[in-house]
Each structure stands twice: as structure tokens, then as C-alpha cells.
N, C-alpha and C. Protein backbone atom coordinates (compact mmCIF):
# COMPACT_ATOMS: atom_id res chain seq x y z
N MET A 1 84.23 94.46 94.05
CA MET A 1 83.34 94.29 92.97
C MET A 1 81.94 94.60 93.30
N ALA A 2 81.32 95.73 92.75
CA ALA A 2 80.00 96.09 93.11
C ALA A 2 78.98 95.16 92.58
N ALA A 3 77.76 95.22 93.26
CA ALA A 3 76.71 94.19 92.81
C ALA A 3 75.67 94.48 91.90
N GLU A 4 75.79 95.72 91.36
CA GLU A 4 74.73 96.44 90.47
C GLU A 4 75.33 95.89 89.00
N VAL A 5 74.45 95.13 88.36
CA VAL A 5 74.64 94.73 87.05
C VAL A 5 74.29 95.90 85.80
N SER A 6 75.21 96.21 85.09
CA SER A 6 75.00 97.34 84.23
C SER A 6 74.86 96.77 82.72
N ARG A 7 73.89 96.93 82.07
CA ARG A 7 73.76 96.43 80.51
C ARG A 7 73.68 97.61 79.62
N SER A 8 73.10 98.75 80.12
CA SER A 8 72.94 99.89 79.13
C SER A 8 74.17 100.61 78.82
N ALA A 9 75.45 100.26 79.53
CA ALA A 9 76.55 100.95 79.25
C ALA A 9 77.47 100.23 78.16
N TYR A 10 76.89 99.28 77.66
CA TYR A 10 77.76 98.47 76.62
C TYR A 10 77.72 99.33 75.37
N PRO A 11 78.91 99.53 74.73
CA PRO A 11 78.86 100.36 73.46
C PRO A 11 78.23 99.50 72.28
N ALA A 12 77.78 100.10 71.37
CA ALA A 12 77.14 99.33 70.34
C ALA A 12 77.99 98.48 69.61
N HIS A 13 79.32 98.78 69.48
CA HIS A 13 80.29 97.92 68.77
C HIS A 13 80.59 96.65 69.41
N VAL A 14 80.15 96.59 70.69
CA VAL A 14 80.58 95.47 71.52
C VAL A 14 79.39 94.47 71.60
N SER A 15 78.25 94.97 72.04
CA SER A 15 77.13 93.88 72.44
C SER A 15 75.89 94.01 71.62
N ARG A 16 75.69 95.17 70.92
CA ARG A 16 74.36 95.37 70.25
C ARG A 16 74.59 94.90 68.83
N THR A 17 75.77 94.77 68.33
CA THR A 17 75.83 94.32 66.87
C THR A 17 76.63 93.08 66.91
N ALA A 18 77.40 92.64 67.82
CA ALA A 18 78.04 91.44 67.89
C ALA A 18 77.10 90.29 68.03
N THR A 19 77.39 89.14 67.42
CA THR A 19 76.47 87.98 67.63
C THR A 19 76.91 87.07 68.70
N ILE A 20 75.95 86.83 69.60
CA ILE A 20 76.42 85.99 70.88
C ILE A 20 76.81 84.56 70.22
N PRO A 21 78.03 84.12 70.88
CA PRO A 21 78.55 82.82 70.33
C PRO A 21 77.66 81.80 70.97
N THR A 22 77.45 80.55 70.27
CA THR A 22 76.74 79.56 71.00
C THR A 22 77.60 78.14 70.77
N GLY A 23 77.16 77.16 71.35
CA GLY A 23 77.75 75.93 71.40
C GLY A 23 79.15 75.90 72.14
N THR A 24 80.26 75.45 71.64
CA THR A 24 81.45 75.52 72.32
C THR A 24 82.00 76.84 72.18
N ILE A 25 82.21 77.60 73.35
CA ILE A 25 82.65 78.97 73.37
C ILE A 25 83.64 79.05 74.41
N THR A 26 84.47 80.14 74.24
CA THR A 26 85.47 80.58 75.28
C THR A 26 85.02 81.76 76.13
N LEU A 27 85.05 81.62 77.38
CA LEU A 27 84.62 82.68 78.22
C LEU A 27 85.75 83.44 78.89
N LEU A 28 85.76 84.80 79.02
CA LEU A 28 86.79 85.39 79.63
C LEU A 28 86.16 86.32 80.77
N PHE A 29 86.41 86.11 81.95
CA PHE A 29 86.00 86.93 83.08
C PHE A 29 87.12 87.86 83.75
N THR A 30 86.83 88.98 84.05
CA THR A 30 87.90 89.79 84.35
C THR A 30 87.28 90.65 85.80
N ASP A 31 88.33 91.14 86.52
CA ASP A 31 87.91 91.99 87.72
C ASP A 31 89.08 92.66 88.19
N VAL A 32 89.07 93.94 88.62
CA VAL A 32 90.08 94.77 89.15
C VAL A 32 90.42 94.45 90.54
N GLU A 33 91.65 94.15 90.83
CA GLU A 33 92.11 93.88 92.19
C GLU A 33 92.08 95.12 93.02
N GLY A 34 91.49 95.08 94.14
CA GLY A 34 91.68 96.00 95.31
C GLY A 34 90.81 97.19 94.93
N SER A 35 89.80 97.10 94.05
CA SER A 35 88.95 98.31 93.62
C SER A 35 88.12 99.14 94.68
N THR A 36 87.76 98.19 95.64
CA THR A 36 86.94 98.73 96.70
C THR A 36 87.68 99.85 97.65
N ARG A 37 89.11 99.37 97.84
CA ARG A 37 89.94 100.13 98.63
C ARG A 37 90.20 101.46 97.94
N LEU A 38 90.50 101.28 96.48
CA LEU A 38 90.64 102.49 95.76
C LEU A 38 89.50 103.55 95.75
N TRP A 39 88.14 102.80 95.56
CA TRP A 39 87.16 103.74 95.63
C TRP A 39 86.96 104.49 97.05
N GLU A 40 87.36 103.81 98.06
CA GLU A 40 87.19 104.37 99.42
C GLU A 40 88.35 105.55 99.48
N ALA A 41 89.46 105.22 99.02
CA ALA A 41 90.52 106.18 99.26
C ALA A 41 90.72 107.24 98.34
N GLU A 42 90.33 106.94 97.10
CA GLU A 42 90.61 108.04 96.01
C GLU A 42 89.25 107.95 95.03
N PRO A 43 88.17 108.41 95.53
CA PRO A 43 86.92 108.30 94.76
C PRO A 43 86.93 108.98 93.30
N GLU A 44 87.53 110.13 93.27
CA GLU A 44 87.64 110.86 92.09
C GLU A 44 88.51 110.43 91.21
N PRO A 45 89.75 110.12 91.43
CA PRO A 45 90.66 109.49 90.49
C PRO A 45 90.20 108.06 90.04
N MET A 46 89.51 107.36 90.95
CA MET A 46 89.15 105.92 90.62
C MET A 46 88.12 106.12 89.65
N ALA A 47 87.12 106.98 89.88
CA ALA A 47 86.07 107.19 88.87
C ALA A 47 86.54 107.42 87.27
N ARG A 48 87.54 108.27 87.23
CA ARG A 48 88.36 108.56 85.87
C ARG A 48 89.08 107.15 85.41
N ALA A 49 89.68 106.60 86.48
CA ALA A 49 90.47 105.23 86.04
C ALA A 49 89.44 104.23 85.53
N LEU A 50 88.26 104.08 86.22
CA LEU A 50 87.51 103.16 85.96
C LEU A 50 86.77 103.39 84.45
N ARG A 51 86.59 104.68 84.19
CA ARG A 51 85.99 104.89 82.90
C ARG A 51 86.91 104.47 81.61
N ARG A 52 88.42 104.67 82.06
CA ARG A 52 89.37 104.30 81.06
C ARG A 52 89.48 102.85 80.94
N HIS A 53 89.49 102.14 82.12
CA HIS A 53 89.51 100.69 82.21
C HIS A 53 88.38 100.22 81.24
N ASP A 54 87.10 100.62 81.50
CA ASP A 54 86.04 100.13 80.73
C ASP A 54 86.27 100.37 79.23
N GLU A 55 86.87 101.49 78.93
CA GLU A 55 87.11 101.64 77.39
C GLU A 55 88.08 100.79 76.95
N VAL A 56 89.15 100.47 77.68
CA VAL A 56 90.12 99.53 77.22
C VAL A 56 89.47 98.24 76.99
N LEU A 57 88.86 97.71 77.96
CA LEU A 57 88.34 96.30 78.02
C LEU A 57 87.25 96.21 76.91
N ARG A 58 86.39 97.17 76.69
CA ARG A 58 85.43 97.09 75.66
C ARG A 58 86.00 97.08 74.26
N ALA A 59 87.11 97.97 74.07
CA ALA A 59 87.78 98.07 72.68
C ALA A 59 88.52 96.63 72.36
N ALA A 60 89.17 96.00 73.46
CA ALA A 60 89.93 94.84 73.12
C ALA A 60 89.00 93.78 72.86
N ILE A 61 87.80 93.59 73.70
CA ILE A 61 86.94 92.61 73.28
C ILE A 61 86.26 92.80 71.98
N GLY A 62 85.84 93.94 71.84
CA GLY A 62 85.12 94.11 70.56
C GLY A 62 86.05 93.98 69.38
N GLN A 63 87.13 94.49 69.45
CA GLN A 63 88.06 94.29 68.14
C GLN A 63 88.41 92.78 67.99
N ALA A 64 88.35 91.81 69.05
CA ALA A 64 88.58 90.48 68.81
C ALA A 64 87.32 89.80 68.53
N GLY A 65 86.03 90.50 68.20
CA GLY A 65 85.01 89.83 67.98
C GLY A 65 84.11 89.14 69.18
N GLY A 66 84.55 89.75 70.35
CA GLY A 66 83.82 89.14 71.53
C GLY A 66 82.57 89.75 71.82
N PHE A 67 81.85 88.99 72.67
CA PHE A 67 80.44 89.64 73.06
C PHE A 67 80.47 89.84 74.60
N VAL A 68 80.35 91.07 75.06
CA VAL A 68 80.14 91.23 76.41
C VAL A 68 78.68 91.01 76.93
N PHE A 69 78.48 89.93 77.69
CA PHE A 69 77.31 89.53 77.95
C PHE A 69 76.81 89.92 79.53
N LYS A 70 77.65 90.63 80.25
CA LYS A 70 77.45 91.07 81.48
C LYS A 70 78.63 91.90 82.15
N THR A 71 78.30 92.91 82.81
CA THR A 71 79.23 93.74 83.70
C THR A 71 78.55 93.74 85.02
N VAL A 72 79.54 93.51 86.05
CA VAL A 72 79.12 93.64 87.37
C VAL A 72 80.19 94.51 88.15
N GLY A 73 79.87 95.79 88.27
CA GLY A 73 80.92 96.82 88.90
C GLY A 73 81.90 97.03 87.90
N ASP A 74 83.21 96.69 88.19
CA ASP A 74 84.34 96.77 87.39
C ASP A 74 84.70 95.41 86.66
N ALA A 75 83.85 94.38 86.84
CA ALA A 75 84.12 93.12 86.14
C ALA A 75 83.31 93.07 84.91
N PHE A 76 84.15 92.31 83.89
CA PHE A 76 83.53 92.18 82.76
C PHE A 76 83.31 90.53 82.51
N CYS A 77 82.24 90.22 81.84
CA CYS A 77 82.11 88.71 81.37
C CYS A 77 81.82 88.75 79.86
N ALA A 78 82.94 87.91 79.08
CA ALA A 78 82.73 88.16 77.75
C ALA A 78 82.81 86.77 77.14
N ALA A 79 82.30 86.65 75.87
CA ALA A 79 82.24 85.25 75.22
C ALA A 79 82.85 85.35 73.81
N PHE A 80 83.53 84.31 73.38
CA PHE A 80 84.30 84.38 72.03
C PHE A 80 83.99 83.09 71.46
N ALA A 81 83.85 82.95 70.11
CA ALA A 81 83.59 81.82 69.33
C ALA A 81 84.83 81.03 69.45
N THR A 82 86.08 81.50 69.60
CA THR A 82 87.19 80.55 69.61
C THR A 82 88.16 81.01 70.64
N PRO A 83 89.00 80.15 71.19
CA PRO A 83 90.02 80.52 72.24
C PRO A 83 91.11 81.56 71.70
N GLN A 84 91.34 81.49 70.29
CA GLN A 84 92.24 82.25 69.91
C GLN A 84 91.75 83.83 69.88
N ALA A 85 90.43 83.95 69.61
CA ALA A 85 89.88 85.23 69.72
C ALA A 85 90.01 85.92 71.15
N ALA A 86 89.59 84.95 72.11
CA ALA A 86 89.80 85.45 73.64
C ALA A 86 91.11 85.78 73.96
N LEU A 87 92.07 85.11 73.36
CA LEU A 87 93.56 85.25 73.78
C LEU A 87 93.98 86.64 73.16
N GLY A 88 93.50 86.90 71.95
CA GLY A 88 93.83 88.23 71.28
C GLY A 88 93.21 89.28 72.26
N ALA A 89 92.15 89.20 72.65
CA ALA A 89 91.38 90.20 73.50
C ALA A 89 92.21 90.48 74.86
N VAL A 90 92.61 89.21 75.48
CA VAL A 90 93.38 89.35 76.76
C VAL A 90 94.68 90.11 76.49
N LEU A 91 95.40 89.64 75.26
CA LEU A 91 96.68 90.33 75.04
C LEU A 91 96.67 91.69 74.88
N ALA A 92 95.62 92.10 74.06
CA ALA A 92 95.50 93.60 73.81
C ALA A 92 95.12 94.28 74.96
N ALA A 93 94.16 93.79 75.82
CA ALA A 93 93.74 94.47 77.06
C ALA A 93 94.82 94.66 78.06
N GLN A 94 95.66 93.53 78.29
CA GLN A 94 96.65 93.65 79.40
C GLN A 94 97.74 94.54 78.96
N GLN A 95 98.14 94.47 77.60
CA GLN A 95 99.16 95.44 77.12
C GLN A 95 98.75 96.86 77.24
N ALA A 96 97.54 97.26 76.88
CA ALA A 96 96.88 98.43 77.09
C ALA A 96 96.81 99.00 78.47
N LEU A 97 96.44 98.14 79.37
CA LEU A 97 96.39 98.42 80.78
C LEU A 97 97.67 98.78 81.22
N ALA A 98 98.74 97.91 80.91
CA ALA A 98 100.19 98.18 81.44
C ALA A 98 100.63 99.41 81.01
N ALA A 99 100.33 99.77 79.86
CA ALA A 99 100.82 101.06 79.19
C ALA A 99 100.21 102.34 79.74
N GLU A 100 98.90 102.25 80.30
CA GLU A 100 98.18 103.32 80.75
C GLU A 100 98.82 104.10 81.94
N ARG A 101 98.66 105.44 81.81
CA ARG A 101 99.05 106.28 82.84
C ARG A 101 97.78 106.59 83.88
N TRP A 102 97.72 105.90 84.96
CA TRP A 102 96.43 106.02 85.71
C TRP A 102 96.46 107.24 86.60
N PRO A 103 95.28 107.69 86.79
CA PRO A 103 95.23 108.81 87.75
C PRO A 103 95.20 108.38 89.25
N THR A 104 95.09 107.17 89.51
CA THR A 104 95.14 106.64 91.08
C THR A 104 96.66 106.53 91.49
N SER A 105 96.80 106.30 92.67
CA SER A 105 98.09 106.26 93.25
C SER A 105 98.74 104.94 92.88
N ARG A 106 98.05 104.07 92.52
CA ARG A 106 98.67 102.77 91.90
C ARG A 106 98.03 102.35 90.71
N PRO A 107 98.68 101.71 89.88
CA PRO A 107 98.03 101.20 88.56
C PRO A 107 96.83 100.30 88.82
N LEU A 108 95.75 100.24 88.04
CA LEU A 108 94.75 99.40 88.08
C LEU A 108 95.39 97.95 87.62
N ARG A 109 95.22 96.88 88.37
CA ARG A 109 95.59 95.59 88.01
C ARG A 109 94.46 94.68 87.86
N VAL A 110 94.26 94.17 86.66
CA VAL A 110 93.08 93.36 86.48
C VAL A 110 93.63 91.89 86.19
N ARG A 111 92.66 91.18 87.10
CA ARG A 111 92.82 89.68 87.00
C ARG A 111 92.00 89.07 86.06
N MET A 112 92.42 88.03 85.26
CA MET A 112 91.46 87.33 84.12
C MET A 112 91.49 85.94 84.34
N GLY A 113 90.39 85.29 84.00
CA GLY A 113 90.12 83.89 83.81
C GLY A 113 89.62 83.43 82.44
N VAL A 114 90.16 82.55 81.77
CA VAL A 114 89.87 82.16 80.55
C VAL A 114 89.41 80.52 80.50
N HIS A 115 88.27 80.16 80.00
CA HIS A 115 88.01 78.77 79.92
C HIS A 115 86.92 78.42 78.88
N THR A 116 87.16 77.18 78.29
CA THR A 116 86.52 76.91 76.97
C THR A 116 85.49 75.67 77.33
N GLY A 117 84.28 75.62 76.77
CA GLY A 117 83.35 74.55 76.89
C GLY A 117 82.09 75.00 76.41
N VAL A 118 81.07 73.95 76.57
CA VAL A 118 79.64 74.14 76.03
C VAL A 118 78.80 74.77 77.36
N ALA A 119 78.37 76.00 77.00
CA ALA A 119 77.45 76.49 78.01
C ALA A 119 76.14 76.89 77.56
N GLU A 120 75.12 76.91 78.30
CA GLU A 120 73.72 77.06 77.93
C GLU A 120 73.47 78.57 77.86
N GLU A 121 73.00 78.96 76.53
CA GLU A 121 72.84 80.47 76.29
C GLU A 121 71.23 80.63 76.27
N ARG A 122 70.90 81.80 76.91
CA ARG A 122 69.63 82.00 77.10
C ARG A 122 69.41 83.59 77.44
N ASP A 123 68.68 84.37 76.56
CA ASP A 123 68.39 85.80 76.75
C ASP A 123 69.83 86.54 76.89
N ASN A 124 70.68 86.02 76.00
CA ASN A 124 71.90 86.89 75.83
C ASN A 124 72.83 86.82 77.20
N ASP A 125 72.71 85.56 77.81
CA ASP A 125 73.50 85.33 79.03
C ASP A 125 73.82 83.86 79.02
N TYR A 126 74.73 83.52 79.70
CA TYR A 126 75.12 82.13 79.82
C TYR A 126 74.99 81.39 81.23
N PHE A 127 74.88 80.05 81.20
CA PHE A 127 74.51 79.44 82.48
C PHE A 127 75.31 78.07 82.33
N GLY A 128 75.57 77.42 83.62
CA GLY A 128 76.18 76.03 83.58
C GLY A 128 77.50 76.06 84.07
N PRO A 129 78.14 74.83 84.14
CA PRO A 129 79.33 74.54 84.70
C PRO A 129 80.45 75.27 84.10
N VAL A 130 80.36 75.59 82.77
CA VAL A 130 81.58 76.34 82.21
C VAL A 130 81.49 77.68 82.72
N VAL A 131 80.43 78.32 82.97
CA VAL A 131 80.40 79.54 83.58
C VAL A 131 81.00 79.55 84.99
N ASN A 132 80.45 78.71 85.89
CA ASN A 132 81.08 78.65 87.06
C ASN A 132 82.56 78.40 87.36
N ARG A 133 83.01 77.46 86.33
CA ARG A 133 84.58 77.27 86.32
C ARG A 133 85.32 78.57 85.91
N THR A 134 84.74 79.22 84.86
CA THR A 134 85.46 80.40 84.59
C THR A 134 85.47 81.41 85.78
N ALA A 135 84.42 81.53 86.35
CA ALA A 135 84.38 82.56 87.61
C ALA A 135 85.32 82.12 88.61
N ARG A 136 85.39 80.78 88.99
CA ARG A 136 86.41 80.30 90.04
C ARG A 136 87.70 80.61 89.62
N LEU A 137 88.08 80.36 88.35
CA LEU A 137 89.36 80.41 87.88
C LEU A 137 89.90 81.90 87.92
N GLU A 138 88.92 82.84 87.57
CA GLU A 138 89.35 84.22 87.73
C GLU A 138 89.42 84.65 89.10
N ALA A 139 88.63 84.06 90.00
CA ALA A 139 88.61 84.46 91.36
C ALA A 139 89.94 84.16 92.03
N VAL A 140 90.61 83.17 91.59
CA VAL A 140 91.89 82.67 92.37
C VAL A 140 93.05 83.33 91.78
N ALA A 141 92.98 84.36 90.76
CA ALA A 141 94.14 85.04 90.11
C ALA A 141 94.39 86.19 91.00
N HIS A 142 95.59 86.75 90.76
CA HIS A 142 95.93 88.03 91.27
C HIS A 142 95.87 89.24 90.27
N GLY A 143 95.93 90.29 90.83
CA GLY A 143 95.77 91.55 89.89
C GLY A 143 96.92 91.51 88.73
N GLY A 144 96.59 91.57 87.48
CA GLY A 144 97.57 91.51 86.49
C GLY A 144 97.88 90.15 86.00
N GLN A 145 97.33 89.01 86.59
CA GLN A 145 97.54 87.71 86.17
C GLN A 145 96.37 87.01 85.50
N VAL A 146 96.86 86.31 84.30
CA VAL A 146 95.72 85.64 83.48
C VAL A 146 95.93 84.23 83.59
N LEU A 147 94.89 83.71 84.00
CA LEU A 147 94.75 82.14 84.27
C LEU A 147 94.02 81.39 83.04
N VAL A 148 94.40 80.42 82.54
CA VAL A 148 93.77 79.66 81.55
C VAL A 148 93.54 78.15 81.99
N SER A 149 92.38 77.73 81.61
CA SER A 149 92.13 76.33 82.05
C SER A 149 92.87 75.39 81.16
N GLY A 150 92.94 74.21 81.75
CA GLY A 150 93.43 73.04 80.95
C GLY A 150 92.82 72.92 79.43
N ALA A 151 91.45 73.02 79.53
CA ALA A 151 90.79 72.78 78.12
C ALA A 151 91.26 73.94 77.17
N THR A 152 91.28 75.09 77.64
CA THR A 152 91.63 76.17 76.75
C THR A 152 93.14 76.22 76.41
N ALA A 153 93.99 75.72 77.22
CA ALA A 153 95.58 75.60 77.11
C ALA A 153 95.75 74.58 75.93
N GLU A 154 94.89 73.55 76.00
CA GLU A 154 95.26 72.59 75.04
C GLU A 154 94.83 73.01 73.65
N LEU A 155 93.87 73.87 73.51
CA LEU A 155 93.36 74.24 72.19
C LEU A 155 94.28 75.38 71.50
N LEU A 156 95.00 76.13 72.61
CA LEU A 156 95.86 77.24 72.26
C LEU A 156 97.40 76.73 71.88
N SER A 157 97.55 75.62 72.47
CA SER A 157 99.04 75.06 72.48
C SER A 157 99.75 75.32 71.27
N GLU A 158 99.09 75.02 70.01
CA GLU A 158 99.64 74.94 68.85
C GLU A 158 99.46 76.31 68.05
N ALA A 159 98.84 77.41 68.76
CA ALA A 159 98.63 78.48 68.17
C ALA A 159 99.01 79.81 68.90
N LEU A 160 99.90 79.78 69.77
CA LEU A 160 100.41 80.83 70.70
C LEU A 160 101.14 81.80 69.85
N PRO A 161 100.97 83.18 69.80
CA PRO A 161 101.78 84.08 69.21
C PRO A 161 103.19 84.15 69.66
N GLU A 162 103.99 84.56 68.86
CA GLU A 162 105.46 84.65 69.25
C GLU A 162 105.64 85.56 70.39
N GLY A 163 106.42 84.91 71.34
CA GLY A 163 106.71 85.65 72.58
C GLY A 163 105.60 85.47 73.76
N VAL A 164 104.67 84.65 73.52
CA VAL A 164 103.60 84.31 74.37
C VAL A 164 103.62 82.81 74.77
N THR A 165 103.70 82.60 76.10
CA THR A 165 103.71 81.12 76.51
C THR A 165 102.68 80.82 77.63
N LEU A 166 102.43 79.54 77.92
CA LEU A 166 101.48 79.22 78.88
C LEU A 166 102.35 78.32 79.88
N ARG A 167 102.36 78.93 81.29
CA ARG A 167 103.17 78.17 82.10
C ARG A 167 102.24 77.16 83.13
N ASP A 168 102.61 75.95 83.11
CA ASP A 168 101.83 75.03 83.88
C ASP A 168 101.88 75.26 85.40
N LEU A 169 100.86 75.55 86.03
CA LEU A 169 100.86 75.77 87.54
C LEU A 169 100.32 74.60 88.28
N GLY A 170 100.01 73.58 87.61
CA GLY A 170 99.51 72.30 88.20
C GLY A 170 98.12 72.26 88.41
N LEU A 171 97.71 71.23 89.12
CA LEU A 171 96.21 70.93 89.45
C LEU A 171 95.81 71.68 90.74
N HIS A 172 94.66 72.38 90.70
CA HIS A 172 94.21 73.27 91.81
C HIS A 172 92.75 72.93 91.95
N ARG A 173 92.27 72.76 93.25
CA ARG A 173 91.04 72.39 93.65
C ARG A 173 90.29 73.98 93.79
N LEU A 174 89.27 74.23 92.98
CA LEU A 174 88.51 75.44 93.09
C LEU A 174 87.22 75.34 93.89
N LYS A 175 86.87 76.32 94.54
CA LYS A 175 85.84 76.33 95.47
C LYS A 175 84.44 75.83 94.87
N ASP A 176 83.86 75.05 95.48
CA ASP A 176 82.57 74.38 95.32
C ASP A 176 82.65 73.46 93.91
N LEU A 177 83.68 73.36 93.35
CA LEU A 177 83.87 72.47 92.04
C LEU A 177 84.46 71.13 92.37
N GLY A 178 83.94 70.03 92.09
CA GLY A 178 84.27 68.79 92.47
C GLY A 178 85.51 68.35 91.71
N ARG A 179 85.82 68.73 90.47
CA ARG A 179 87.02 68.38 89.64
C ARG A 179 87.92 69.51 89.84
N PRO A 180 89.23 68.89 90.06
CA PRO A 180 90.30 69.93 90.16
C PRO A 180 90.62 70.45 88.78
N GLU A 181 91.14 71.69 88.65
CA GLU A 181 91.48 72.27 87.41
C GLU A 181 92.82 72.31 87.01
N ARG A 182 93.45 71.85 86.01
CA ARG A 182 94.83 72.24 85.59
C ARG A 182 94.87 73.68 85.12
N VAL A 183 95.62 74.31 85.97
CA VAL A 183 95.92 75.80 85.68
C VAL A 183 96.92 76.39 84.94
N PHE A 184 96.89 77.00 83.95
CA PHE A 184 98.05 77.62 83.26
C PHE A 184 98.12 79.28 83.34
N GLN A 185 99.26 79.67 83.45
CA GLN A 185 99.49 81.20 83.44
C GLN A 185 99.97 81.72 82.16
N LEU A 186 99.23 82.78 81.69
CA LEU A 186 99.65 83.33 80.38
C LEU A 186 100.72 84.23 80.66
N GLU A 187 101.83 84.05 79.89
CA GLU A 187 103.11 84.77 80.03
C GLU A 187 103.48 85.67 78.68
N ALA A 188 103.86 86.94 78.83
CA ALA A 188 104.12 87.77 77.64
C ALA A 188 104.97 88.75 78.17
N GLU A 189 105.54 89.53 77.55
CA GLU A 189 106.63 90.68 77.78
C GLU A 189 106.10 91.56 78.78
N TYR A 190 104.92 91.98 78.65
CA TYR A 190 104.21 93.08 79.30
C TYR A 190 103.39 92.56 80.44
N LEU A 191 103.41 91.30 80.86
CA LEU A 191 102.86 90.65 82.05
C LEU A 191 103.85 90.33 83.05
N ALA A 192 103.49 90.40 84.41
CA ALA A 192 104.47 90.31 85.33
C ALA A 192 104.77 88.56 85.30
N PRO A 193 105.98 88.37 85.61
CA PRO A 193 106.31 87.01 85.48
C PRO A 193 106.06 86.17 86.57
N THR A 194 105.94 86.74 87.74
CA THR A 194 105.76 85.85 88.98
C THR A 194 104.44 86.62 89.82
N PHE A 195 104.02 85.71 90.53
CA PHE A 195 102.77 86.22 91.49
C PHE A 195 102.97 85.34 92.70
N PRO A 196 102.27 85.80 93.75
CA PRO A 196 101.87 84.92 94.95
C PRO A 196 101.17 83.62 94.48
N PRO A 197 101.23 82.68 95.50
CA PRO A 197 100.61 81.48 95.11
C PRO A 197 98.98 81.78 94.89
N LEU A 198 98.34 80.91 94.05
CA LEU A 198 97.04 81.20 93.76
C LEU A 198 96.06 80.91 94.98
N ALA A 199 95.05 81.83 94.94
CA ALA A 199 94.13 81.65 96.10
C ALA A 199 93.19 80.63 95.90
N SER A 200 93.63 79.31 95.70
CA SER A 200 92.73 78.05 95.41
C SER A 200 92.83 77.45 96.81
N LEU A 201 92.01 76.31 96.80
CA LEU A 201 92.05 75.57 98.15
C LEU A 201 93.22 74.73 98.25
N ASP A 202 94.21 74.69 97.45
CA ASP A 202 95.43 74.19 97.47
C ASP A 202 96.60 75.01 98.07
N ASN A 203 96.13 76.23 98.24
CA ASN A 203 97.27 77.25 98.86
C ASN A 203 97.47 77.04 100.36
N PRO A 204 98.53 76.59 100.73
CA PRO A 204 98.72 76.25 102.16
C PRO A 204 98.70 77.54 103.12
N GLU A 205 98.65 78.75 102.49
CA GLU A 205 98.72 79.83 103.29
C GLU A 205 97.23 80.20 103.74
N LEU A 206 96.30 79.61 103.02
CA LEU A 206 94.86 79.87 103.19
C LEU A 206 94.38 78.94 104.53
N PRO A 207 93.52 79.59 105.35
CA PRO A 207 93.10 78.76 106.46
C PRO A 207 92.15 77.57 105.97
N GLY A 208 92.32 76.49 106.52
CA GLY A 208 91.52 75.26 106.18
C GLY A 208 91.66 74.59 104.82
N THR A 209 92.86 74.86 104.28
CA THR A 209 93.18 74.27 103.07
C THR A 209 94.06 73.21 103.23
N ALA A 210 94.36 72.52 101.97
CA ALA A 210 95.26 71.37 102.14
C ALA A 210 96.75 71.93 102.50
N CYS A 211 97.52 70.83 102.96
CA CYS A 211 98.81 71.20 103.50
C CYS A 211 99.88 71.26 102.35
N GLY A 212 99.48 70.52 101.26
CA GLY A 212 100.68 70.53 100.24
C GLY A 212 100.31 71.67 99.17
N SER A 213 101.30 71.90 98.28
CA SER A 213 101.06 72.59 97.15
C SER A 213 101.92 72.13 96.12
N TRP A 214 101.67 72.41 94.76
CA TRP A 214 102.31 71.83 93.51
C TRP A 214 103.08 73.01 93.13
N THR A 215 104.32 72.61 92.80
CA THR A 215 105.20 73.71 92.35
C THR A 215 105.64 73.23 90.81
N SER A 216 105.50 74.21 89.91
CA SER A 216 105.85 73.89 88.53
C SER A 216 107.31 73.59 88.29
N PRO A 217 107.82 72.75 87.63
CA PRO A 217 109.20 72.61 87.38
C PRO A 217 109.93 73.41 86.61
N ARG A 218 109.03 74.26 85.89
CA ARG A 218 109.62 75.20 84.83
C ARG A 218 109.90 76.54 85.56
């Protein structure tokens, strides 16, 4: 993920006319898995792929009424007034990404994290623990995987579309955060059903982490 923040690239229908949500919001953070390696190995195909990736993400977020408040390289940070709107954007984006014929040697796989809470809004940006938790949640996901916090999962539990479920992955400790997070994986027909263990502090395969791990009974 590159370090340069781009705001001028936002299309008008996403950030310039959308109203930034305030109060209790739902954040969506995304990132492309392995993008640095693809840039090194296939710069020209990757440039075309990333342009298409950006179009897909911006369209899905905009159509769901979301507000893109930051992009960092190939990562998107967006806010929604409700978790249902964020879910709609996630489902539309992942379905479109899965159907895309990518010019790169392998498909672009986008990991996503979704969390709900009250964040401080200032100058069309957000700050505070809700932002930090969303970022950490996205960071432990794998490409193509969508992770949802316990707070968001509870709000979505009675409003999931047909064929969409949330699988409980248990409690996970996230880097630099004092309170463990109950993590849920979004499941749908066009999403991969299984992934490696989360890259959280509770993954026994990571150096210096706890020895045990939680296995969902489902």
C-alpha cells in the first residue's frame, strides 16, 4: 500500500456531493492483497487493473450512499450512515471484483474491514478509536475476506440479505488495542468460504503470539 494520499481522484458522485456521516457511523476500510509484488512484477497490467479496481470501489460506495474520505495507494476509507448501507457497498464491490477479468496474472483480491461506532469528524476526515479498530480489523484479513466487528454484526443480525451470513470467528486481540474484538466473517456465494487463520495476535503461526487459537464450532 503506497504512502501517498490522493483526494483529487475522487469522482464527484462519491465525495463531492455526498454528505459526510456524523455521530454513529459505519466505516469500511479496504486494501489490495499483494499489490506491491504485482506492481514490481507487472507494472503495466497492474496500472490497468488498479484503475478498474478504483472504478468498482467508487461505484459500489457511491451507489450505497457512502462517503470516501481518504485513499492511500490502493486502499479506500469510506463512511456510511448505517451498517446496512456499508454491507450493500461491500457485497456489490466484492461481487463485481470476483466477476472481473483482470489483466494481471492473478485476480486482485481485496480485504475489507467494517466497524460501527462514534468517531470524531473534522475537515472531512475521522479520528479516534473507531477508526483505529476498523484499520486493525482490515489489516488482519486476507485478500477477498470481509471481516465485521461484533458491534456491526449485532446491528446487521436481523437485516442480512438472503444468502448472506456472518460466521463467528471468535475473540481476537488486535495490535495496539487493549480490548479484544469479536470478529465475524461475511459469507456469500461469490466470497471464498475458507481462509487461513487471521493475522491477529492470537494466530499461533505468528512469532511472539499466544499459543492458543479459537475455532468456530460452525
